[in-house]
CSV table of C-alpha atoms in Angstrom, one decimal:
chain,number,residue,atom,x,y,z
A,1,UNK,CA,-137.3,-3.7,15.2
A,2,UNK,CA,-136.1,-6.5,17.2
A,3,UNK,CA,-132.1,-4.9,17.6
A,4,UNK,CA,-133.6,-2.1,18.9
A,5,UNK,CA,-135.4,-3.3,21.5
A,6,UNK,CA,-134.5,-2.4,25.4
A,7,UNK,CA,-133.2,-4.8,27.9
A,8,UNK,CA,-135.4,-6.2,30.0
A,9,UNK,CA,-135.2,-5.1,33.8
A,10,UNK,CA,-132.9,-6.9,36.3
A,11,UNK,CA,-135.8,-8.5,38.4
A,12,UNK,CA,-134.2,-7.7,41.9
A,13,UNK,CA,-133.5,-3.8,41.4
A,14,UNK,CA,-130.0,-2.6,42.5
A,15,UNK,CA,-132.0,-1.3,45.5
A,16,UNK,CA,-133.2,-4.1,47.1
A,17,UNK,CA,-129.8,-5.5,46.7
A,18,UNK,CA,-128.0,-2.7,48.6
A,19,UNK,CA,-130.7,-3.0,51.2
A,20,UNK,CA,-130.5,-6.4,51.3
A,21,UNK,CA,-127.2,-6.3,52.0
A,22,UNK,CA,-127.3,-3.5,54.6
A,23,UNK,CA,-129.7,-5.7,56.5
A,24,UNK,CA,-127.1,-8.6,56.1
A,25,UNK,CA,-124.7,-6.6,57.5
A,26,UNK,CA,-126.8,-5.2,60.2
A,27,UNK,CA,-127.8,-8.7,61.7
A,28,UNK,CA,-123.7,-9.6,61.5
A,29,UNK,CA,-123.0,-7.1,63.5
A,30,UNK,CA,-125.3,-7.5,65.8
A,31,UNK,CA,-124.7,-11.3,66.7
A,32,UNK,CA,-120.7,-10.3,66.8
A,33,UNK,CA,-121.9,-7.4,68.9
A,34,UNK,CA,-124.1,-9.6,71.3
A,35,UNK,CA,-121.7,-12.9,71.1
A,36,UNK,CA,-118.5,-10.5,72.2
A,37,UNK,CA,-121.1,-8.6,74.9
A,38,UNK,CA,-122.2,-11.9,76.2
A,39,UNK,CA,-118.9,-14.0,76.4
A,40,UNK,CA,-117.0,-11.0,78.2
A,41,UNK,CA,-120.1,-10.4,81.0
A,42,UNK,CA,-120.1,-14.3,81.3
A,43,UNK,CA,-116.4,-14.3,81.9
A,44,UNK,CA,-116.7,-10.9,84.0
A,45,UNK,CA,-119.2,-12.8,86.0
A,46,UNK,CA,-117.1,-15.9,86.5
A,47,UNK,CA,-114.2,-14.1,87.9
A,48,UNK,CA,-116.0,-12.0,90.5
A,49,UNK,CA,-117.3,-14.5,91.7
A,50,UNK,CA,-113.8,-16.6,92.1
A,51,UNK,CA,-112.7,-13.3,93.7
A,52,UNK,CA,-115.6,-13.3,96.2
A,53,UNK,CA,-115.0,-17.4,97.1
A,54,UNK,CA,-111.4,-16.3,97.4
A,55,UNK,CA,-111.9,-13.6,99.5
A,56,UNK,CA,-114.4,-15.5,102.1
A,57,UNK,CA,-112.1,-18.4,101.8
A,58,UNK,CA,-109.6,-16.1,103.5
A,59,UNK,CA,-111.7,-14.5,105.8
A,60,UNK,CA,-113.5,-18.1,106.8
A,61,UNK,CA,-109.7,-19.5,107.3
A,62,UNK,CA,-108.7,-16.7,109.5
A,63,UNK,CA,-111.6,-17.2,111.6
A,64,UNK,CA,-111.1,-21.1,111.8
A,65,UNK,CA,-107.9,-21.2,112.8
A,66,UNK,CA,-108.4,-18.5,116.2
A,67,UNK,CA,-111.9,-19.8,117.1
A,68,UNK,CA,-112.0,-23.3,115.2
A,69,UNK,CA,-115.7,-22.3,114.0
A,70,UNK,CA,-116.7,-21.9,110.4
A,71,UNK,CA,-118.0,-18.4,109.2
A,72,UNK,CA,-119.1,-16.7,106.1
A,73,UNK,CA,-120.3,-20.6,104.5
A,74,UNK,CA,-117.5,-22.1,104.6
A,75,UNK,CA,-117.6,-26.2,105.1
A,76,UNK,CA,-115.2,-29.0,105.9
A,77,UNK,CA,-115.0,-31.5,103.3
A,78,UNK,CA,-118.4,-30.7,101.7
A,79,UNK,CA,-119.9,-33.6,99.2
A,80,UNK,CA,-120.1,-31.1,96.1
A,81,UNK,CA,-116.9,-30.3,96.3
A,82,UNK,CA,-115.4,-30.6,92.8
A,83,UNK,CA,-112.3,-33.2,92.5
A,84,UNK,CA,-109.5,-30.9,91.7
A,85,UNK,CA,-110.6,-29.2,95.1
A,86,UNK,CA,-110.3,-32.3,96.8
A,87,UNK,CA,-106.7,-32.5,97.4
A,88,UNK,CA,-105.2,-28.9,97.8
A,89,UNK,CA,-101.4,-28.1,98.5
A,90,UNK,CA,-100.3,-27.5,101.7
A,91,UNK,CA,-100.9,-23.4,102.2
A,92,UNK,CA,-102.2,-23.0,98.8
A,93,UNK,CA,-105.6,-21.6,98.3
A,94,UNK,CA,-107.4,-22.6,95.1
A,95,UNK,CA,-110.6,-21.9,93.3
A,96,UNK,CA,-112.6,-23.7,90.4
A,97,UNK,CA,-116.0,-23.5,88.6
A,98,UNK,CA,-118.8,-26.1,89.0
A,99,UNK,CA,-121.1,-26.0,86.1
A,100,UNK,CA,-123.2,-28.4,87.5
A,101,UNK,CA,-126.6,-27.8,88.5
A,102,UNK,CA,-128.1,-30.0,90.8
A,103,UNK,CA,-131.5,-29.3,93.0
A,104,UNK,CA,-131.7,-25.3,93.7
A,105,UNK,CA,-128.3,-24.9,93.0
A,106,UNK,CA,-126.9,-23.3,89.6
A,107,UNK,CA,-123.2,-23.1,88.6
A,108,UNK,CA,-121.1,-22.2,91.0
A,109,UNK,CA,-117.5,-21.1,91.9
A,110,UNK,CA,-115.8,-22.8,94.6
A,111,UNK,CA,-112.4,-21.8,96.9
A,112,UNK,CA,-110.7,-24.2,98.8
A,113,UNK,CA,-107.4,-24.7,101.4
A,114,UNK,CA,-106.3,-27.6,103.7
A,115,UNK,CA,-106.5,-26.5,107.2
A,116,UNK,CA,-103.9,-28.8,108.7
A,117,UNK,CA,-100.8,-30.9,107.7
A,118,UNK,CA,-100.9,-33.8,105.4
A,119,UNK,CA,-104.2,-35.9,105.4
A,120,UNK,CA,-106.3,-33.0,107.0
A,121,UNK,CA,-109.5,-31.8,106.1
A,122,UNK,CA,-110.5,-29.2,103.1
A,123,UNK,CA,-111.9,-25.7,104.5
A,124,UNK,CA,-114.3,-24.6,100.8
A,125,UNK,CA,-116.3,-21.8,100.2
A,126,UNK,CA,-118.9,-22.0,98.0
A,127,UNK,CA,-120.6,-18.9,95.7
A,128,UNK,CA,-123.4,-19.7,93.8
A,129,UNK,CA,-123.5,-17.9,90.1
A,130,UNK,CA,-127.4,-18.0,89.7
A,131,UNK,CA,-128.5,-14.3,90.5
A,132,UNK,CA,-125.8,-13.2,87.7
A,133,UNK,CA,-126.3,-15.4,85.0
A,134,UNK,CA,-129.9,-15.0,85.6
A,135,UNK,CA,-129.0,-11.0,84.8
A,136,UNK,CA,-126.5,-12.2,82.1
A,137,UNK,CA,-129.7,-13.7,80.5
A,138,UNK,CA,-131.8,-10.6,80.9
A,139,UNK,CA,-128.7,-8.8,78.9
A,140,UNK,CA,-128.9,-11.6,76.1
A,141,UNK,CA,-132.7,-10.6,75.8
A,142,UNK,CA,-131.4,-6.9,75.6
A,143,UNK,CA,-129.0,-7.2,73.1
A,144,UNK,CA,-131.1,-9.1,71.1
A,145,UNK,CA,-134.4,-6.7,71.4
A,146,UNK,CA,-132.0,-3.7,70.9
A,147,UNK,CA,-130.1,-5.6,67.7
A,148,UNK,CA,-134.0,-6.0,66.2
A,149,UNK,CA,-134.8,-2.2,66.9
A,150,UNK,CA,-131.1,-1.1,65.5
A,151,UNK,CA,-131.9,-3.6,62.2
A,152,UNK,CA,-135.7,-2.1,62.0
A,153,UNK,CA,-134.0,1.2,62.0
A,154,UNK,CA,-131.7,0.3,59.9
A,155,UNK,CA,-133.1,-1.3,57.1
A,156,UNK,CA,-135.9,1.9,55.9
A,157,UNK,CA,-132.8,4.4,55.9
A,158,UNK,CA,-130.7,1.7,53.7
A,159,UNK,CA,-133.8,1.3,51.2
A,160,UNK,CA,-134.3,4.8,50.9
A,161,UNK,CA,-130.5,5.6,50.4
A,162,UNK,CA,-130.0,2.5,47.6
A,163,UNK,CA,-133.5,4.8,46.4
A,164,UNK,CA,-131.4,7.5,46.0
A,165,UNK,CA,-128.3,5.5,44.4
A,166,UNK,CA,-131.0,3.9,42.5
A,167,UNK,CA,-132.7,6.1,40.7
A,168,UNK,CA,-129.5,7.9,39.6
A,169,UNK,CA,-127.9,5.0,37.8
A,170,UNK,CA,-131.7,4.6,36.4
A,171,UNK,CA,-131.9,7.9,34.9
A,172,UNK,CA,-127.7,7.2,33.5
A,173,UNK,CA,-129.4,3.8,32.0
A,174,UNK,CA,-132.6,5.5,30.5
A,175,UNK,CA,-130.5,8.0,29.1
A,176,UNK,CA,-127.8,5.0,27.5
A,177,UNK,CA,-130.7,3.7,26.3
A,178,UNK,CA,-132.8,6.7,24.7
A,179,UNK,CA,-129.2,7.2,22.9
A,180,UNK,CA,-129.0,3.4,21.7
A,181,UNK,CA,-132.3,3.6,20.3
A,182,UNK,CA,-131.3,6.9,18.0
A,183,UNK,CA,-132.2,9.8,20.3
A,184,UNK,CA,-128.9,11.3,20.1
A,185,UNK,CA,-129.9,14.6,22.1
A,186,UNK,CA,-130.4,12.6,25.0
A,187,UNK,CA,-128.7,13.7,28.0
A,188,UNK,CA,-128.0,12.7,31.6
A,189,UNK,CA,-127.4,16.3,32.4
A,190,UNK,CA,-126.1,17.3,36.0
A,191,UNK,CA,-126.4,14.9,39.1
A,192,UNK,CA,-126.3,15.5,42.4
A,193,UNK,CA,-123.0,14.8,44.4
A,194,UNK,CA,-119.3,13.9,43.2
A,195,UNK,CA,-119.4,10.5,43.3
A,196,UNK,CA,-118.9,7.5,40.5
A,197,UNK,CA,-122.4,7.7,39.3
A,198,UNK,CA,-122.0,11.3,38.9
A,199,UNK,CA,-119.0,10.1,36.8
A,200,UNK,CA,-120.6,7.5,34.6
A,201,UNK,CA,-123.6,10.3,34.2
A,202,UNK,CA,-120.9,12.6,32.9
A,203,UNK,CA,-119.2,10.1,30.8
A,204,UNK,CA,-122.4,9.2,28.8
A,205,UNK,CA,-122.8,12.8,28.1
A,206,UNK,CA,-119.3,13.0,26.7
A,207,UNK,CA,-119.6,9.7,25.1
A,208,UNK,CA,-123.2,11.0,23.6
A,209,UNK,CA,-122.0,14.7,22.3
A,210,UNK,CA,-118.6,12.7,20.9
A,211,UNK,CA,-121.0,10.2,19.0
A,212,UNK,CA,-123.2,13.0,17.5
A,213,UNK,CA,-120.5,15.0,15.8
A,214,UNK,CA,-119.4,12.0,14.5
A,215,UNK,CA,-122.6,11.1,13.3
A,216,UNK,CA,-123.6,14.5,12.2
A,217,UNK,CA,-120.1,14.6,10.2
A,218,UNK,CA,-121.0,11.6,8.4
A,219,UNK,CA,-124.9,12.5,7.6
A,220,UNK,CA,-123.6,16.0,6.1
A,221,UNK,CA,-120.5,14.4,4.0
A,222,UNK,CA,-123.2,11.5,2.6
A,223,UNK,CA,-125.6,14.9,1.6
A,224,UNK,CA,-122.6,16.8,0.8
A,225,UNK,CA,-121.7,13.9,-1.6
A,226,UNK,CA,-125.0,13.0,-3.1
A,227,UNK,CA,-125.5,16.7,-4.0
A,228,UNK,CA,-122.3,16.8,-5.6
A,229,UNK,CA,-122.9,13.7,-7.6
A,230,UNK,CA,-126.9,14.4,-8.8
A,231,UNK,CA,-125.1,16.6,-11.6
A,232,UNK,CA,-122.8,15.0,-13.2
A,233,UNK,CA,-125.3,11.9,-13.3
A,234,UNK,CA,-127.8,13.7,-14.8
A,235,UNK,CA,-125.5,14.5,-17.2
A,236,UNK,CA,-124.4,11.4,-17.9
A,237,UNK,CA,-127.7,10.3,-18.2
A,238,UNK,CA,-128.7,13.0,-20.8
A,239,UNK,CA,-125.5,12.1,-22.2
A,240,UNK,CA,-126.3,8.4,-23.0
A,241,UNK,CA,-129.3,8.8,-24.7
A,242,UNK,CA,-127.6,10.5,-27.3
A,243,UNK,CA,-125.2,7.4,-28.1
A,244,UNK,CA,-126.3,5.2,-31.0
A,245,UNK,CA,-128.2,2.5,-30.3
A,246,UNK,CA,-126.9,-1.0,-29.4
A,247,UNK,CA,-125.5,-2.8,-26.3
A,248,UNK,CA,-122.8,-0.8,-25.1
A,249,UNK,CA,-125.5,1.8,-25.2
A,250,UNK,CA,-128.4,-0.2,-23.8
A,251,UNK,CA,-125.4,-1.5,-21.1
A,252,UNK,CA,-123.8,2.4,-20.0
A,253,UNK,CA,-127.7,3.6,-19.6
A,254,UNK,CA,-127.9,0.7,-17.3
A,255,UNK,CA,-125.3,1.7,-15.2
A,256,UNK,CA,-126.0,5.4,-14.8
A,257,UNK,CA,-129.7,4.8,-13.9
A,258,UNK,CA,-128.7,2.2,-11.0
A,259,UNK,CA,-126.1,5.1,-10.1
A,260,UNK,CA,-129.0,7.5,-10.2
A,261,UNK,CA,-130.5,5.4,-8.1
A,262,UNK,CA,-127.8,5.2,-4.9
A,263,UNK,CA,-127.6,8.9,-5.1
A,264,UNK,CA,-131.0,9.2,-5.0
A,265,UNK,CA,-131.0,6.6,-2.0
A,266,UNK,CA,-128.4,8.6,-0.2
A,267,UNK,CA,-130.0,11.8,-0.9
A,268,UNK,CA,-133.4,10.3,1.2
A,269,UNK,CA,-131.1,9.0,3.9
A,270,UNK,CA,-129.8,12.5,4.1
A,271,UNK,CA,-133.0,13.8,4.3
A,272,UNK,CA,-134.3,11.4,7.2
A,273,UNK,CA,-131.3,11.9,9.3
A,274,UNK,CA,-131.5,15.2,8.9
A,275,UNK,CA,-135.3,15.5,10.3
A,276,UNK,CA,-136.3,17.4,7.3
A,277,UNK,CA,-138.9,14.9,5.9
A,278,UNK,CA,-142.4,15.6,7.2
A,279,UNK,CA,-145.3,12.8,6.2
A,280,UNK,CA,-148.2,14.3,4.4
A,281,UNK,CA,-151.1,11.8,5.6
A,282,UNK,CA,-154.4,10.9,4.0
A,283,UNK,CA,-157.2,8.4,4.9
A,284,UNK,CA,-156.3,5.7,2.3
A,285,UNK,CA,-157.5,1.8,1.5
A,286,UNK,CA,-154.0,-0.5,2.5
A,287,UNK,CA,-154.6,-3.1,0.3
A,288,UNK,CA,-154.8,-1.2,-2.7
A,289,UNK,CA,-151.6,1.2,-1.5
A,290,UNK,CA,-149.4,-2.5,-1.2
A,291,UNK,CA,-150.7,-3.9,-4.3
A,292,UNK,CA,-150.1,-0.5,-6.4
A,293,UNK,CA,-146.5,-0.6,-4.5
A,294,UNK,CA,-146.0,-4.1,-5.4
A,295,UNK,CA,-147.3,-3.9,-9.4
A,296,UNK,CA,-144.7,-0.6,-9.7
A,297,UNK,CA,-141.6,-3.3,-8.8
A,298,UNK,CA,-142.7,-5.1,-11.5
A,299,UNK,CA,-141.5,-8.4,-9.6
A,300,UNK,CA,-143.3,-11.6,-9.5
A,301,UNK,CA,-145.2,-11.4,-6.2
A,302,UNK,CA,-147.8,-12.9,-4.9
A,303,UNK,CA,-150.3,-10.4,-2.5
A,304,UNK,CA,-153.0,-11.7,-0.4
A,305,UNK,CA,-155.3,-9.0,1.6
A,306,UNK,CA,-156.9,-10.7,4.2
A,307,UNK,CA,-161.0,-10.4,4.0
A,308,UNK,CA,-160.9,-9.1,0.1
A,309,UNK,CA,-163.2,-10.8,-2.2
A,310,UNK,CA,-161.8,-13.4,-4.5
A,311,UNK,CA,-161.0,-12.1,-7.9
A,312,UNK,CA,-159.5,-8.8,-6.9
A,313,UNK,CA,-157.3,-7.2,-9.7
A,314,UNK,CA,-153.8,-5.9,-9.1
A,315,UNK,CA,-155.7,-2.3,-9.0
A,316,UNK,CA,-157.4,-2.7,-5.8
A,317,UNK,CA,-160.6,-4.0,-4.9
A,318,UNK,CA,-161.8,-0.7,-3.8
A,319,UNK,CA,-164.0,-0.1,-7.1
A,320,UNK,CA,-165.5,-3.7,-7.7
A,321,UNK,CA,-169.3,-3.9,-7.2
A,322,UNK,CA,-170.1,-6.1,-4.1
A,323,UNK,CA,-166.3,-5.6,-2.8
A,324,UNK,CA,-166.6,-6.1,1.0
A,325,UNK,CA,-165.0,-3.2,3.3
A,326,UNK,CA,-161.6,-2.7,3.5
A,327,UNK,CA,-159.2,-1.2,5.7
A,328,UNK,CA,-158.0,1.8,6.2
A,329,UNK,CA,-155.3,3.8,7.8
A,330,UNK,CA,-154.2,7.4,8.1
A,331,UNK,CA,-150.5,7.2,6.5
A,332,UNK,CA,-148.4,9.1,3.6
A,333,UNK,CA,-148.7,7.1,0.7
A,334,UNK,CA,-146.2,7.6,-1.1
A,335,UNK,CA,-143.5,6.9,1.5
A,336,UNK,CA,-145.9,3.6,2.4
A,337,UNK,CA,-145.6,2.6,-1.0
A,338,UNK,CA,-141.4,3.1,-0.9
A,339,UNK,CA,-141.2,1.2,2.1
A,340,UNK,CA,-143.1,-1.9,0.8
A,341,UNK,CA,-141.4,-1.7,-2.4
A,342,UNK,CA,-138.0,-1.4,-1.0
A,343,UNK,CA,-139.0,-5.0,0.9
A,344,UNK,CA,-140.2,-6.6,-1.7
A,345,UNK,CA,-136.9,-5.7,-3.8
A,346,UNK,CA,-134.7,-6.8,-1.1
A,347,UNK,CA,-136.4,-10.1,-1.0
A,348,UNK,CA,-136.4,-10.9,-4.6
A,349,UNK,CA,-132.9,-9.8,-4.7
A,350,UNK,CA,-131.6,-11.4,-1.5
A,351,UNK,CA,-134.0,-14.5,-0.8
A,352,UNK,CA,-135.9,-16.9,-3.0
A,353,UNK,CA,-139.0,-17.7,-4.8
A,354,UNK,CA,-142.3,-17.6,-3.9
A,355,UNK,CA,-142.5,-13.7,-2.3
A,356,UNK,CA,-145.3,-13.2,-0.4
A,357,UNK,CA,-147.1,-9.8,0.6
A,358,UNK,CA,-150.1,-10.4,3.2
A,359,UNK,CA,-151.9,-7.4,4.2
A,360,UNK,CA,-154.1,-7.8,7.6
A,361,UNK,CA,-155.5,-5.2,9.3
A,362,UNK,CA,-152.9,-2.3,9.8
A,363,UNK,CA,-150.2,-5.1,9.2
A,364,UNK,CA,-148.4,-5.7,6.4
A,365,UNK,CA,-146.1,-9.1,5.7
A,366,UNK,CA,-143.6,-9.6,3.1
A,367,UNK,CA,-141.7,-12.9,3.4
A,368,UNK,CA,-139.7,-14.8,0.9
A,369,UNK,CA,-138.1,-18.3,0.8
A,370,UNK,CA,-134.6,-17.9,0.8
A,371,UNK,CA,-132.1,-18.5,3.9
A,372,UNK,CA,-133.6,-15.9,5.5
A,373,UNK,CA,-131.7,-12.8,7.6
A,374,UNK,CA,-128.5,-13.1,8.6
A,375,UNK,CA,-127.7,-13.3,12.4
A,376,UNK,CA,-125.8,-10.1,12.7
A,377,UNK,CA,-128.6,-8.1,11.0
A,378,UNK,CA,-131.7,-9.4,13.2
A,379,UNK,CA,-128.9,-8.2,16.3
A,380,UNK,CA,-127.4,-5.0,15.1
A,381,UNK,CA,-130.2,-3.7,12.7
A,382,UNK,CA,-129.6,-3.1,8.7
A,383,UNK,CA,-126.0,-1.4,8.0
A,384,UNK,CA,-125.7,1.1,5.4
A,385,UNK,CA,-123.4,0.1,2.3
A,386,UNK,CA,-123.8,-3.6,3.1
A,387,UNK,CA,-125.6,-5.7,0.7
A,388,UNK,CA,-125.9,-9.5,0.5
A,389,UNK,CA,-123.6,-10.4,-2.1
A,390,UNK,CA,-120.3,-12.4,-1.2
A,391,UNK,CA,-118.3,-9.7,-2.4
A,392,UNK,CA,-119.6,-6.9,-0.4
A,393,UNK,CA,-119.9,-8.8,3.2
A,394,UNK,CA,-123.1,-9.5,4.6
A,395,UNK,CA,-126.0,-7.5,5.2
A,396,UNK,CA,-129.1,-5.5,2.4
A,397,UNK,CA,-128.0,-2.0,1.7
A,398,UNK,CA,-129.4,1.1,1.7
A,399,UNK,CA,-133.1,-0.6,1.0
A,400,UNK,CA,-134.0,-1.8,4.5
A,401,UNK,CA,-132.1,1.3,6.0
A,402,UNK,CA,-134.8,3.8,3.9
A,403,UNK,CA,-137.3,1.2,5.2
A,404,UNK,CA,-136.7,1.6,8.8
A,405,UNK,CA,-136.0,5.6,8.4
A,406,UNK,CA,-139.8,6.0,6.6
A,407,UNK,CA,-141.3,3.7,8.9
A,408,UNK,CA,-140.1,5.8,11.8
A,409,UNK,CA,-141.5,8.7,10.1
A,410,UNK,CA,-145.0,7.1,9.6
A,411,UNK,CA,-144.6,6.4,13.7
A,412,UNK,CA,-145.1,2.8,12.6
A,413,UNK,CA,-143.5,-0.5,13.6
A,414,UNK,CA,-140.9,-2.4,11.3
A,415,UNK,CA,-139.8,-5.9,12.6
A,416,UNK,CA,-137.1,-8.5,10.9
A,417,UNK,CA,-137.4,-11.8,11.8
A,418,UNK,CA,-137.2,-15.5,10.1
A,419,UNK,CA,-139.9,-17.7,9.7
A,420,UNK,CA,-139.4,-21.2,11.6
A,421,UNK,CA,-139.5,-23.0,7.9
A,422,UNK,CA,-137.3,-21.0,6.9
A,423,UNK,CA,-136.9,-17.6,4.9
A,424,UNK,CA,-136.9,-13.6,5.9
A,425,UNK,CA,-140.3,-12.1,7.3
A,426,UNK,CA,-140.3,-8.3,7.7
A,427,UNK,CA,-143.3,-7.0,9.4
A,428,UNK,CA,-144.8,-3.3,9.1
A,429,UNK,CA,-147.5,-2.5,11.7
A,430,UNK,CA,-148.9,1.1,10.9
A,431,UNK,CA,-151.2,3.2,13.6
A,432,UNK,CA,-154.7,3.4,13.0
């Protein structure tokens, strides 16, 4: 049936997510890693080579000032010299970085002093950068090819651990679901590690043994009950046909038969949820089974078996001359004759005129013309106790609940749906 059908799977597992995200992380840390690496060496770089104009500056100025020669590169008032350079304090030594890069040249850092008094020439030193950013480069290339290795590494040990993460929450969901579906011995059982997986795994255990005594509790107090009450209705039964004839008699024998009835319903309910039904399965023709079912409602119903002859009698068309073959399936009977019966009911009692059975194959159709299933039943499945009268809530009873339970039995497929016209369509597929 349609509310018990499983979720459909996330289409990007949790997984791929976490390693997804591990390799997110992987390549952020890697460009911090390498932008941090690369500005400090630049800024390293820069100021050793400041330290080194400085120091030649000093050493150039020393020798300038005994011998009036220049040593160590120093120039007088060189061309490239940048413009803050250009006009030094008296005494002062300074330094600055050219960026430019003009012929062979690359970026350079520059030291300069005046030699004399006011309106002297400008001793500089000049240090050209290019051999170290040229190695600053090969470390960008470094970073980078060892930021791809750490992320290659990286990324096969955060698949397979999101594997392991994976496949536990998996096995919790299989296990939620196995229970949602009526498979209340389902367990999670132990899980490795003491995590919050292992403590959702644990809590659906808990949650699953909690719900079965529950459940248990109510199946044996509806047996328990029904027992109890076969009794006294039988007596009451036996009791009524000894009353005199008439309406209150006609009207009390009424009753007690439709109250036979539920505790005859709640005693098959009892029976199914308590495993204790077992199908006894013969080789038999399904249009004659759903006719037979149908004719025994004694409801106006219309039944069509698809590739019958014409003319087919509410017997079956098993025994007429010339009938063409019909289908067959390996199913119990009786309980196939209960389940279509208790649909056609419900639809008589809960939709409209015309009812329509349509036998097909191994399929079975019974649809009827009224508004058709109500919302919370196609979502939540049929509810015990909840029939489609105003007074009672919505919902159709015990019938459809006995329907699903022998269908289950049979290992065959019960669907509820609503026709696009408009009106209820409950589908019974049985194995071949």
């Amino acid at each position: 049936m349609r509310p018990f059908q499983r979720l459909p799977k996330s289409r990007v597992s949790l997984r791929w997510k976490i390693a997804a995200l591990a390799a997110a992380t992987a390549c952020l840390v890697a460009v911090a890693v390498g932008v941090l690496v690369h500005l400090w060496t630049a800024q390293d770089i820069r100021s050793r080579a400041e330290a080194q104009a400085f120091n030649r500056l000093y050493s150039a100025m020393d020798t300038y000032r005994r011998t009036e020669t220049l040593a160590d590169g120093a120039e007088l008032d060189p061309a490239e010299l940048p413009t803050p350079l250009r006009h030094p304090a008296d005494g002062e030594r300074h330094t600055a970085y050219d960026g430019r890069v003009e012929g062979n040249a690359g970026p350079s850092a520059w030291a300069a002093q005046r030699v004399d008094g006011p309106g002297s020439r400008v001793l500089a030193v000049q240090v050209n950068m290019s051999p170290e950013l040229h190695t600053l480069r090969r470390l960008d290339v470094v970073m980078a090819m060892a930021s791809l290795v750490a992320i290659a590494a990286a990324v096969p040990v955060a698949v397979y651990g999101a594997g392991l993460l994976s496949r536990r929450l998996r096995r919790v969901s299989e296990t939620a679901g196995r229970i949602c579906a009526g498979d209340l011995d389902a367990r999670t059982g132990p899980t490795k590690g003491r995590d919050e997986v292992a403590d959702i795994a644990a809590t659906v255990d808990l949650m699953a043994d909690s719900l079965g005594r529950r459940l248990r509790t109510e199946r044996r107090f509806t047996a328990d009950v029904a027992h109890e009450l076969r009794t006294p209705v039988g007596g009451l039964l036996a009791a009524a046909d000894l009353l005199p004839p008439g309406e209150t008699e006609d009207l009390l024998r009424a009753r007690v038969r439709d109250l036979r009835g539920l505790v005859e319903d709640l005693l098959e309910i009892s029976r199914l949820d308590a495993g204790a039904e077992q199908p006894v399965r013969a080789r038999v023709p399904l249009g004659a089974v759903v006719r037979e079912a149908v004719l025994r409602t004694g409801l106006d119903t219309e039944v069509t078996v698809v590739g019958a002859p014409r003319g087919a009698d509410a017997e079956g068309v098993e025994g007429l001359e010339g009938a063409h073959p019909v289908d067959t399936v390996e199913t119990d009977p009786r309980r196939l004759e209960r389940i279509v019966g208790n649909l056609v009911v419900n639809a008589h009692r809960h939709g409209d005129t015309p009812v329509q059975v349509t036998v097909d194959g191994p399929t079975v159709v019974v649809r009827d013309h009224g508004p058709g299933f109500p919302a919370d039943l196609l979502r939540e499945g049929p509810r015990r106790f909840h029939t489609g009268a105003a007074e009672r809530g919505t919902g159709h009873g015990l019938g459809l609940t006995i329907a699903l339970g022998q269908a289950r039995l049979l290992g065959a497929e019960l669907r509820l749906d609503n026709a696009p016209d408009g009106g209820a369509v409950a589908l019974l597929r049985l194995p071949h």
